PDB file of C-alpha atoms and ligand atoms in Angstrom:
ATOM      1  CA  MET A   1      38.883 -21.614 -11.485  1.00 45.00           C
ATOM      2  CA  THR A   2      35.741 -20.550 -13.255  1.00 51.00           C
ATOM      3  CA  PHE A   3      34.948 -17.501 -14.847  1.00 54.00           C
ATOM      4  CA  ASP A   4      32.073 -15.637 -13.669  1.00 60.00           C
ATOM      5  CA  SER A   5      30.801 -13.516 -16.474  1.00 59.00           C
ATOM      6  CA  THR A   6      28.104 -11.299 -14.756  1.00 61.00           C
ATOM      7  CA  MET A   7      31.363 -10.034 -13.421  1.00 69.00           C
ATOM      8  CA  ASN A   8      31.397  -7.804 -16.491  1.00 89.00           C
ATOM      9  CA  HIS A   9      28.134  -6.415 -16.669  1.00 97.00           C
ATOM     10  CA  ARG A  10      27.793  -2.861 -17.018  1.00 98.00           C
ATOM     11  CA  LYS A  11      24.451  -1.464 -14.879  1.00 98.00           C
ATOM     12  CA  LEU A  12      23.114   2.075 -15.405  1.00 98.00           C
ATOM     13  CA  VAL A  13      20.255   3.498 -13.043  1.00 99.00           C
ATOM     14  CA  ILE A  14      18.381   6.161 -14.591  1.00 99.00           C
ATOM     15  CA  ILE A  15      16.495   8.290 -12.120  1.00 98.00           C
ATOM     16  CA  PRO A  16      14.608  11.297 -13.805  1.00 98.00           C
ATOM     17  CA  THR A  17      14.551  14.343 -11.630  1.00 98.00           C
ATOM     18  CA  PHE A  18      12.196  17.258 -10.866  1.00 97.00           C
ATOM     19  CA  ASN A  19      12.660  19.368  -8.022  1.00 97.00           C
ATOM     20  CA  GLU A  20      14.442  16.863  -5.887  1.00 98.00           C
ATOM     21  CA  LEU A  21      17.033  18.969  -4.045  1.00 98.00           C
ATOM     22  CA  GLU A  22      16.387  17.570  -0.464  1.00 98.00           C
ATOM     23  CA  ASN A  23      16.942  14.152  -2.020  1.00 98.00           C
ATOM     24  CA  ILE A  24      19.466  14.198  -4.984  1.00 98.00           C
ATOM     25  CA  LYS A  25      22.728  14.444  -2.902  1.00 98.00           C
ATOM     26  CA  GLU A  26      21.706  11.734  -0.723  1.00 98.00           C
ATOM     27  CA  MET A  27      20.561   9.363  -3.456  1.00 98.00           C
ATOM     28  CA  VAL A  28      23.837  10.045  -5.802  1.00 98.00           C
ATOM     29  CA  LEU A  29      26.089   8.809  -2.623  1.00 98.00           C
ATOM     30  CA  THR A  30      24.050   5.876  -1.575  1.00 98.00           C
ATOM     31  CA  VAL A  31      23.800   4.559  -5.428  1.00 98.00           C
ATOM     32  CA  MET A  32      27.809   5.268  -5.366  1.00 98.00           C
ATOM     33  CA  GLY A  33      28.310   3.497  -2.316  1.00 98.00           C
ATOM     34  CA  LEU A  34      26.491   0.297  -3.589  1.00 98.00           C
ATOM     35  CA  GLU A  35      28.424  -3.007  -3.998  1.00 96.00           C
ATOM     36  CA  GLY A  36      28.614  -3.791  -7.838  1.00 95.00           C
ATOM     37  CA  ASP A  37      29.707  -0.427  -9.511  1.00 96.00           C
ATOM     38  CA  PHE A  38      26.416   0.808 -10.476  1.00 98.00           C
ATOM     39  CA  GLU A  39      26.548   3.838 -12.716  1.00 98.00           C
ATOM     40  CA  LEU A  40      23.765   6.655 -12.422  1.00 98.00           C
ATOM     41  CA  LEU A  41      22.256   8.625 -15.143  1.00 99.00           C
ATOM     42  CA  ILE A  42      20.061  11.705 -13.919  1.00 99.00           C
ATOM     43  CA  ILE A  43      17.761  13.450 -16.589  1.00 98.00           C
ATOM     44  CA  ASP A  44      16.816  16.508 -15.175  1.00 98.00           C
ATOM     45  CA  ASP A  45      13.966  19.087 -16.238  1.00 98.00           C
ATOM     46  CA  GLY A  46      15.419  22.232 -15.628  1.00 98.00           C
ATOM     47  CA  SER A  47      14.512  21.840 -12.061  1.00 98.00           C
ATOM     48  CA  PRO A  48      14.213  25.439 -10.376  1.00 98.00           C
ATOM     49  CA  ASP A  49      15.393  24.108  -7.347  1.00 98.00           C
ATOM     50  CA  GLY A  50      18.902  23.632  -8.736  1.00 98.00           C
ATOM     51  CA  THR A  51      18.549  19.846  -8.490  1.00 98.00           C
ATOM     52  CA  ALA A  52      21.155  19.533 -11.445  1.00 98.00           C
ATOM     53  CA  GLU A  53      23.904  21.870  -9.988  1.00 98.00           C
ATOM     54  CA  VAL A  54      24.159  19.657  -7.210  1.00 98.00           C
ATOM     55  CA  VAL A  55      24.550  16.618  -9.482  1.00 98.00           C
ATOM     56  CA  LYS A  56      27.292  18.586 -11.185  1.00 98.00           C
ATOM     57  CA  SER A  57      29.096  19.064  -8.348  1.00 98.00           C
ATOM     58  CA  LEU A  58      29.119  15.658  -7.358  1.00 98.00           C
ATOM     59  CA  GLN A  59      30.590  14.509 -10.862  1.00 98.00           C
ATOM     60  CA  THR A  60      33.977  15.673  -9.856  1.00 98.00           C
ATOM     61  CA  SER A  61      33.921  13.090  -6.997  1.00 98.00           C
ATOM     62  CA  TYR A  62      32.384  10.196  -9.701  1.00 98.00           C
ATOM     63  CA  PRO A  63      33.546  11.187 -13.110  1.00 97.00           C
ATOM     64  CA  ASP A  64      33.200   8.219 -14.734  1.00 97.00           C
ATOM     65  CA  ARG A  65      30.250   6.591 -13.272  1.00 98.00           C
ATOM     66  CA  LEU A  66      27.606   9.658 -12.620  1.00 98.00           C
ATOM     67  CA  HIS A  67      26.339  11.112 -15.686  1.00 98.00           C
ATOM     68  CA  LEU A  68      23.456  14.105 -16.206  1.00 98.00           C
ATOM     69  CA  VAL A  69      21.256  14.647 -19.280  1.00 98.00           C
ATOM     70  CA  GLU A  70      19.568  18.297 -18.691  1.00 98.00           C
ATOM     71  CA  ARG A  71      16.374  19.388 -20.742  1.00 98.00           C
ATOM     72  CA  GLN A  72      14.870  22.456 -21.041  1.00 95.00           C
ATOM     73  CA  GLY A  73      11.700  21.988 -19.367  1.00 94.00           C
ATOM     74  CA  LYS A  74       9.180  19.514 -17.350  1.00 95.00           C
ATOM     75  CA  LEU A  75       8.562  17.161 -20.253  1.00 95.00           C
ATOM     76  CA  GLY A  76       7.305  14.282 -18.015  1.00 95.00           C
ATOM     77  CA  LEU A  77       8.401  11.155 -16.487  1.00 96.00           C
ATOM     78  CA  GLY A  78       7.904   8.764 -19.771  1.00 97.00           C
ATOM     79  CA  THR A  79       9.961  10.745 -22.283  1.00 97.00           C
ATOM     80  CA  ALA A  80      12.828  11.324 -19.581  1.00 98.00           C
ATOM     81  CA  TYR A  81      12.924   7.526 -19.343  1.00 98.00           C
ATOM     82  CA  ILE A  82      12.904   7.294 -23.044  1.00 98.00           C
ATOM     83  CA  ARG A  83      15.628   9.433 -23.187  1.00 98.00           C
ATOM     84  CA  GLY A  84      17.678   7.427 -20.817  1.00 98.00           C
ATOM     85  CA  PHE A  85      17.064   4.395 -22.616  1.00 98.00           C
ATOM     86  CA  LYS A  86      18.482   5.992 -25.654  1.00 98.00           C
ATOM     87  CA  TRP A  87      21.748   7.144 -24.013  1.00 98.00           C
ATOM     88  CA  ALA A  88      22.236   3.725 -22.330  1.00 98.00           C
ATOM     89  CA  LEU A  89      21.590   1.725 -25.835  1.00 98.00           C
ATOM     90  CA  GLU A  90      24.103   4.056 -27.318  1.00 98.00           C
ATOM     91  CA  ARG A  91      26.589   2.810 -24.730  1.00 98.00           C
ATOM     92  CA  SER A  92      27.379  -0.606 -23.739  1.00 95.00           C
ATOM     93  CA  TYR A  93      25.236  -1.075 -20.779  1.00 98.00           C
ATOM     94  CA  ASP A  94      23.958  -4.677 -20.279  1.00 98.00           C
ATOM     95  CA  PHE A  95      21.185  -3.972 -17.418  1.00 98.00           C
ATOM     96  CA  ILE A  96      19.284  -0.565 -17.165  1.00 98.00           C
ATOM     97  CA  PHE A  97      17.121   0.129 -14.299  1.00 99.00           C
ATOM     98  CA  GLU A  98      14.671   2.876 -13.234  1.00 98.00           C
ATOM     99  CA  MET A  99      14.051   4.222  -9.807  1.00 98.00           C
ATOM    100  CA  ASP A 100      12.569   7.418  -8.242  1.00 98.00           C
ATOM    101  CA  CYS A 101      14.628   9.990  -6.757  1.00 98.00           C
ATOM    102  CA  ASP A 102      12.790   9.997  -3.335  1.00 97.00           C
ATOM    103  CA  PHE A 103      13.913   6.869  -1.738  1.00 98.00           C
ATOM    104  CA  SER A 104      10.564   5.414  -2.181  1.00 97.00           C
ATOM    105  CA  HIS A 105      12.387   2.642  -3.721  1.00 98.00           C
ATOM    106  CA  ASP A 106      15.060   1.229  -1.371  1.00 98.00           C
ATOM    107  CA  PRO A 107      17.938   1.776  -3.398  1.00 98.00           C
ATOM    108  CA  LYS A 108      19.927  -1.642  -2.015  1.00 98.00           C
ATOM    109  CA  ASP A 109      16.849  -3.295  -3.832  1.00 98.00           C
ATOM    110  CA  LEU A 110      18.703  -2.451  -6.940  1.00 98.00           C
ATOM    111  CA  ILE A 111      21.157  -5.517  -6.092  1.00 98.00           C
ATOM    112  CA  ARG A 112      17.900  -7.992  -5.548  1.00 98.00           C
ATOM    113  CA  LEU A 113      16.363  -6.682  -8.834  1.00 98.00           C
ATOM    114  CA  TYR A 114      20.078  -7.353 -10.569  1.00 98.00           C
ATOM    115  CA  GLU A 115      20.292 -10.779  -9.023  1.00 98.00           C
ATOM    116  CA  ALA A 116      16.727 -11.554 -10.604  1.00 98.00           C
ATOM    117  CA  VAL A 117      17.985 -11.244 -14.051  1.00 98.00           C
ATOM    118  CA  LYS A 118      21.612 -11.251 -14.123  1.00 97.00           C
ATOM    119  CA  ASP A 119      21.582 -15.262 -15.210  1.00 96.00           C
ATOM    120  CA  ARG A 120      19.212 -14.297 -18.086  1.00 96.00           C
ATOM    121  CA  SER A 121      16.679 -16.313 -16.725  1.00 97.00           C
ATOM    122  CA  HIS A 122      14.255 -13.185 -17.208  1.00 98.00           C
ATOM    123  CA  ASP A 123      14.527 -10.124 -18.913  1.00 98.00           C
ATOM    124  CA  LEU A 124      12.781  -7.421 -16.965  1.00 98.00           C
ATOM    125  CA  ALA A 125      12.563  -7.494 -12.823  1.00 98.00           C
ATOM    126  CA  ILE A 126       9.977  -5.495 -11.568  1.00 98.00           C
ATOM    127  CA  GLY A 127      10.278  -4.286  -7.771  1.00 98.00           C
ATOM    128  CA  SER A 128       6.588  -5.088  -6.776  1.00 98.00           C
ATOM    129  CA  ARG A 129       4.443  -3.982  -4.039  1.00 97.00           C
ATOM    130  CA  TYR A 130       1.879  -6.415  -4.392  1.00 96.00           C
ATOM    131  CA  ILE A 131       3.204  -9.990  -4.296  1.00 93.00           C
ATOM    132  CA  THR A 132       2.173 -10.961  -0.745  1.00 87.00           C
ATOM    133  CA  GLY A 133      -0.655  -8.543   0.256  1.00 89.00           C
ATOM    134  CA  VAL A 134       0.457  -4.581   0.301  1.00 93.00           C
ATOM    135  CA  ASN A 135       3.751  -3.786   0.844  1.00 93.00           C
ATOM    136  CA  VAL A 136       3.531   0.106   1.082  1.00 95.00           C
ATOM    137  CA  VAL A 137       4.521   1.901   4.059  1.00 95.00           C
ATOM    138  CA  ASN A 138       2.940   5.455   4.767  1.00 92.00           C
ATOM    139  CA  TRP A 139       0.833   6.364   1.665  1.00 93.00           C
ATOM    140  CA  PRO A 140      -2.542   7.694   2.443  1.00 92.00           C
ATOM    141  CA  MET A 141      -5.174   5.016   2.411  1.00 93.00           C
ATOM    142  CA  GLY A 142      -6.754   6.581  -0.911  1.00 91.00           C
ATOM    143  CA  ARG A 143      -3.628   6.208  -2.671  1.00 90.00           C
ATOM    144  CA  VAL A 144      -2.860   2.706  -1.532  1.00 93.00           C
ATOM    145  CA  LEU A 145      -6.158   1.584  -2.697  1.00 93.00           C
ATOM    146  CA  MET A 146      -5.997   3.284  -5.962  1.00 91.00           C
ATOM    147  CA  SER A 147      -2.370   2.100  -6.929  1.00 93.00           C
ATOM    148  CA  TYR A 148      -3.509  -1.416  -6.008  1.00 94.00           C
ATOM    149  CA  PHE A 149      -6.743  -1.424  -7.952  1.00 95.00           C
ATOM    150  CA  ALA A 150      -4.974   0.146 -10.710  1.00 95.00           C
ATOM    151  CA  SER A 151      -2.870  -3.407 -11.169  1.00 96.00           C
ATOM    152  CA  VAL A 152      -6.380  -5.115 -10.885  1.00 96.00           C
ATOM    153  CA  TYR A 153      -8.113  -2.702 -13.688  1.00 97.00           C
ATOM    154  CA  VAL A 154      -4.898  -3.095 -15.807  1.00 97.00           C
ATOM    155  CA  LYS A 155      -5.141  -7.057 -15.496  1.00 97.00           C
ATOM    156  CA  PHE A 156      -8.758  -7.266 -16.225  1.00 97.00           C
ATOM    157  CA  ILE A 157      -8.713  -5.148 -19.316  1.00 97.00           C
ATOM    158  CA  THR A 158      -5.424  -6.387 -20.670  1.00 97.00           C
ATOM    159  CA  GLY A 159      -4.445  -9.726 -18.896  1.00 97.00           C
ATOM    160  CA  LEU A 160      -0.985  -8.367 -18.235  1.00 97.00           C
ATOM    161  CA  PRO A 161      -0.171 -11.081 -15.660  1.00 97.00           C
ATOM    162  CA  ILE A 162       1.849  -8.562 -13.531  1.00 97.00           C
ATOM    163  CA  LYS A 163       0.704  -7.950  -9.676  1.00 97.00           C
ATOM    164  CA  ASP A 164       2.117  -4.358  -9.497  1.00 97.00           C
ATOM    165  CA  ALA A 165       1.490  -2.709 -13.076  1.00 97.00           C
ATOM    166  CA  THR A 166       2.369   0.761 -12.285  1.00 96.00           C
ATOM    167  CA  ALA A 167       5.768   0.131 -10.492  1.00 97.00           C
ATOM    168  CA  GLY A 168       8.595   2.298 -11.335  1.00 97.00           C
ATOM    169  CA  PHE A 169      11.296   0.213  -9.991  1.00 98.00           C
ATOM    170  CA  LYS A 170      12.331  -2.149 -12.619  1.00 98.00           C
ATOM    171  CA  CYS A 171      15.803  -3.836 -14.185  1.00 98.00           C
ATOM    172  CA  TYR A 172      15.864  -4.183 -18.007  1.00 98.00           C
ATOM    173  CA  HIS A 173      18.316  -6.408 -19.872  1.00 98.00           C
ATOM    174  CA  ARG A 174      19.074  -4.129 -22.874  1.00 98.00           C
ATOM    175  CA  SER A 175      17.671  -6.764 -25.336  1.00 98.00           C
ATOM    176  CA  VAL A 176      14.088  -5.635 -23.989  1.00 98.00           C
ATOM    177  CA  LEU A 177      14.912  -1.856 -24.744  1.00 98.00           C
ATOM    178  CA  GLU A 178      16.501  -2.627 -27.952  1.00 98.00           C
ATOM    179  CA  GLY A 179      13.176  -4.922 -28.920  1.00 98.00           C
ATOM    180  CA  ILE A 180      10.822  -1.895 -27.945  1.00 98.00           C
ATOM    181  CA  LYS A 181      10.244   0.816 -30.635  1.00 97.00           C
ATOM    182  CA  LEU A 182      11.164   3.424 -28.280  1.00 97.00           C
ATOM    183  CA  ASP A 183       9.479   6.243 -30.814  1.00 97.00           C
ATOM    184  CA  GLU A 184       6.431   4.809 -30.792  1.00 95.00           C
ATOM    185  CA  VAL A 185       5.930   4.877 -26.701  1.00 96.00           C
ATOM    186  CA  ARG A 186       3.097   7.062 -26.151  1.00 94.00           C
ATOM    187  CA  PHE A 187       2.413   7.794 -22.344  1.00 96.00           C
ATOM    188  CA  ILE A 188       4.167   9.829 -19.855  1.00 94.00           C
ATOM    189  CA  GLY A 189       2.982   9.190 -16.295  1.00 93.00           C
ATOM    190  CA  TYR A 190       1.760   5.905 -14.939  1.00 92.00           C
ATOM    191  CA  ALA A 191       0.335   4.857 -18.167  1.00 96.00           C
ATOM    192  CA  PHE A 192       3.912   4.741 -19.292  1.00 97.00           C
ATOM    193  CA  GLN A 193       4.978   2.269 -16.550  1.00 97.00           C
ATOM    194  CA  ILE A 194       2.055   0.153 -17.441  1.00 97.00           C
ATOM    195  CA  GLU A 195       2.889   0.548 -21.305  1.00 98.00           C
ATOM    196  CA  MET A 196       6.405  -0.495 -20.861  1.00 98.00           C
ATOM    197  CA  LYS A 197       5.558  -3.660 -18.998  1.00 98.00           C
ATOM    198  CA  PHE A 198       2.479  -4.372 -21.634  1.00 98.00           C
ATOM    199  CA  THR A 199       4.632  -3.867 -24.539  1.00 98.00           C
ATOM    200  CA  THR A 200       7.374  -6.038 -22.988  1.00 98.00           C
ATOM    201  CA  TRP A 201       4.756  -8.991 -22.391  1.00 98.00           C
ATOM    202  CA  LYS A 202       3.377  -8.616 -25.771  1.00 97.00           C
ATOM    203  CA  LEU A 203       6.909  -9.218 -27.357  1.00 97.00           C
ATOM    204  CA  GLY A 204       7.446 -12.184 -25.433  1.00 97.00           C
ATOM    205  CA  PHE A 205       9.970 -11.172 -22.820  1.00 98.00           C
ATOM    206  CA  LYS A 206      10.195 -12.939 -19.775  1.00 98.00           C
ATOM    207  CA  ILE A 207       9.180 -11.053 -16.630  1.00 98.00           C
ATOM    208  CA  THR A 208       9.584 -11.697 -12.919  1.00 98.00           C
ATOM    209  CA  GLU A 209       8.551  -9.640  -9.961  1.00 98.00           C
ATOM    210  CA  VAL A 210      10.533  -9.076  -7.161  1.00 98.00           C
ATOM    211  CA  PRO A 211       9.065  -8.297  -3.411  1.00 97.00           C
ATOM    212  CA  ILE A 212       9.866  -5.063  -2.335  1.00 98.00           C
ATOM    213  CA  ILE A 213       8.751  -2.717   0.348  1.00 97.00           C
ATOM    214  CA  PHE A 214       7.563   0.665  -0.850  1.00 97.00           C
ATOM    215  CA  THR A 215       8.047   3.732   1.598  1.00 96.00           C
ATOM    216  CA  ASP A 216       6.399   7.097   0.776  1.00 94.00           C
ATOM    217  CA  ARG A 217       8.571  10.027   0.384  1.00 95.00           C
ATOM    218  CA  THR A 218       9.736  11.673   3.566  1.00 95.00           C
ATOM    219  CA  LYS A 219      11.292  14.934   1.553  1.00 96.00           C
ATOM    220  CA  GLY A 220      10.195  16.755  -1.422  1.00 95.00           C
ATOM    221  CA  THR A 221       6.784  16.589  -3.277  1.00 94.00           C
ATOM    222  CA  SER A 222       5.075  14.166  -5.611  1.00 91.00           C
ATOM    223  CA  LYS A 223       4.393  15.004  -9.196  1.00 85.00           C
ATOM    224  CA  MET A 224       1.432  12.811  -9.356  1.00 79.00           C
ATOM    225  CA  SER A 225      -1.491  14.718 -10.823  1.00 84.00           C
ATOM    226  CA  ARG A 226      -5.173  14.392 -11.857  1.00 84.00           C
ATOM    227  CA  GLY A 227      -3.922  14.387 -15.858  1.00 89.00           C
ATOM    228  CA  ILE A 228      -1.368  11.498 -14.852  1.00 89.00           C
ATOM    229  CA  PHE A 229      -4.477   9.576 -13.460  1.00 88.00           C
ATOM    230  CA  LYS A 230      -6.660  10.121 -16.167  1.00 92.00           C
ATOM    231  CA  GLU A 231      -4.172   9.019 -18.858  1.00 95.00           C
ATOM    232  CA  ALA A 232      -3.623   5.856 -17.203  1.00 94.00           C
ATOM    233  CA  VAL A 233      -7.562   4.956 -17.058  1.00 94.00           C
ATOM    234  CA  LEU A 234      -7.935   5.734 -20.612  1.00 96.00           C
ATOM    235  CA  GLY A 235      -4.578   4.564 -21.777  1.00 97.00           C
ATOM    236  CA  VAL A 236      -5.045   1.063 -20.586  1.00 97.00           C
ATOM    237  CA  ILE A 237      -8.252   0.880 -22.800  1.00 97.00           C
ATOM    238  CA  TRP A 238      -6.000   2.243 -25.668  1.00 96.00           C
ATOM    239  CA  MET A 239      -3.088  -0.108 -25.336  1.00 96.00           C
ATOM    240  CA  LYS A 240      -5.511  -3.022 -25.426  1.00 96.00           C
ATOM    241  CA  ILE A 241      -7.214  -1.883 -28.345  1.00 96.00           C
ATOM    242  CA  LYS A 242      -4.197  -1.120 -30.213  1.00 94.00           C
ATOM    243  CA  SER A 243      -2.836  -4.629 -29.537  1.00 95.00           C
ATOM    244  CA  ILE A 244      -5.765  -5.977 -30.954  1.00 95.00           C
ATOM    245  CA  LEU A 245      -5.513  -3.870 -34.385  1.00 95.00           C
ATOM    246  CA  SER A 246      -1.791  -4.133 -34.592  1.00 90.00           C
ATOM    247  CA  PRO A 247      -0.124  -6.840 -33.068  1.00 89.00           C
ATOM    248  CA  TYR A 248       3.275  -5.483 -31.233  1.00 91.00           C
ATOM    249  CA  LYS A 249       6.411  -6.515 -33.251  1.00 93.00           C
ATOM    250  CA  LEU A 250      10.082  -6.496 -32.429  1.00 94.00           C
ATOM    251  CA  ASN A 251      11.805  -3.508 -33.288  1.00 94.00           C
ATOM    252  CA  GLN A 252      14.246  -4.733 -36.270  1.00 82.00           C
ATOM    253  CA  THR A 253      15.487  -1.583 -37.690  1.00 62.00           C
ATOM    254  CA  GLU A 254      18.849  -1.675 -35.712  1.00 53.00           C
ATOM    255  CA  SER A 255      20.482  -3.621 -32.864  1.00 48.00           C
ATOM    256  CA  ILE A 256      23.192  -1.329 -31.400  1.00 49.00           C
TER     257      ILE A 256
HETATM  258  N1  GDP B   1      12.916  14.656 -15.435  1.00 87.68           N
HETATM  259  C1  GDP B   1      11.737  14.232 -15.226  1.00 87.68           C
HETATM  260  N2  GDP B   1      11.462  13.855 -13.804  1.00 87.68           N
HETATM  261  C2  GDP B   1       9.979  13.689 -13.267  1.00 87.68           C
HETATM  262  C3  GDP B   1       9.023  14.464 -13.891  1.00 87.68           C
HETATM  263  N3  GDP B   1       7.703  14.201 -13.014  1.00 87.68           N
HETATM  264  C4  GDP B   1       8.688  13.393 -12.102  1.00 87.68           C
HETATM  265  N4  GDP B   1       9.553  13.469 -12.150  1.00 87.68           N
HETATM  266  C5  GDP B   1      10.766  12.526 -11.240  1.00 87.68           C
HETATM  267  O1  GDP B   1      10.241  11.166 -11.421  1.00 87.68           O
HETATM  268  C6  GDP B   1      10.244  10.566 -10.333  1.00 87.68           C
HETATM  269  C7  GDP B   1       8.820   9.957  -9.711  1.00 87.68           C
HETATM  270  O2  GDP B   1       7.850  11.162  -9.507  1.00 87.68           O
HETATM  271  P1  GDP B   1       7.269  10.986  -7.974  1.00 87.68           P
HETATM  272  O3  GDP B   1       6.962  12.513  -7.850  1.00 87.68           O
HETATM  273  O4  GDP B   1       8.148  10.505  -6.935  1.00 87.68           O
HETATM  274  O5  GDP B   1       6.109  10.557  -8.268  1.00 87.68           O
HETATM  275  P2  GDP B   1       5.143   9.365  -7.216  1.00 87.68           P
HETATM  276  O6  GDP B   1       6.090   8.422  -6.880  1.00 87.68           O
HETATM  277  O7  GDP B   1       3.996   8.939  -8.312  1.00 87.68           O
HETATM  278  O8  GDP B   1       4.698  10.276  -6.279  1.00 87.68           O
HETATM  279  C8  GDP B   1      10.774  11.468  -9.050  1.00 87.68           C
HETATM  280  O9  GDP B   1      12.147  11.151  -9.177  1.00 87.68           O
HETATM  281  C9  GDP B   1      10.436  12.738  -9.512  1.00 87.68           C
HETATM  282  O10 GDP B   1      11.642  13.567  -9.196  1.00 87.68           O
HETATM  283  C10 GDP B   1       9.258  15.295 -14.773  1.00 87.68           C
HETATM  284  O11 GDP B   1       8.368  15.861 -15.508  1.00 87.68           O
HETATM  285  N5  GDP B   1      10.670  15.084 -15.579  1.00 87.68           N
HETATM  286 MG1   MG B   2       7.670   8.520  -5.964  1.00 87.68          MG
END
């Protein structure tokens, strides 16, 4: 009998939430119901609609697998993930996932992202909309074009060899997050997603893209804003210049 070491992998899905009352319960139940013993960490920014209260009430059903971090105000998606990454690294998780709470990422695809990295042939798997054509359902054409050309723009400026640069559906092996200086991650919106990929690539980790179909949220509202867009456009140029001036180095200070 062969021993399958992947059976022991601990997997944590991080979901930042702000006013996701209409989605949160279904999302928790869906992830808890997946095969593979995924754990879930919700980072809620004091949602006025009571998202965190729903999580707390569900925690009684999943005391060991459903986790919650509450922050005081809306501090942005990037800092929410950084908080979640640190939380995961302080514990013994092997694979750490990013996912939205709005079902635009199909939770079942968590399994496909994990499959792509579990043998360690890659360090980061990205759920990608743009591998073969454009796999986006129900987004207004303007948003599809903006997202698609954002990836073209990022590749043009930085050389990042990734088709979906702003994707927020990912699975990292913990070594990637240990290797990145998390306190130096600067951006909070789409630029955060680009910055994490760019840094992962510059540090020499192996990245793969897994084709997914992205469906616009049917419940709740998007937190995309003009400021987030501007941050991304200027942020990409900043990243490129920074990488020339001071090459990215692995975080050497500690290996948790
Ligand atoms: N904790 C936290 N979560 C946020 C914040 N902004 C957005 N989110 C969550 O991040 C995810 C992505 O945001 P979303 O509104 O879906 O953006 P879109 O996919 O670009 O339209 C969702 O789960 C949101 O609830 C924030 O400032 N703090
Ligand atoms: Mg979304």
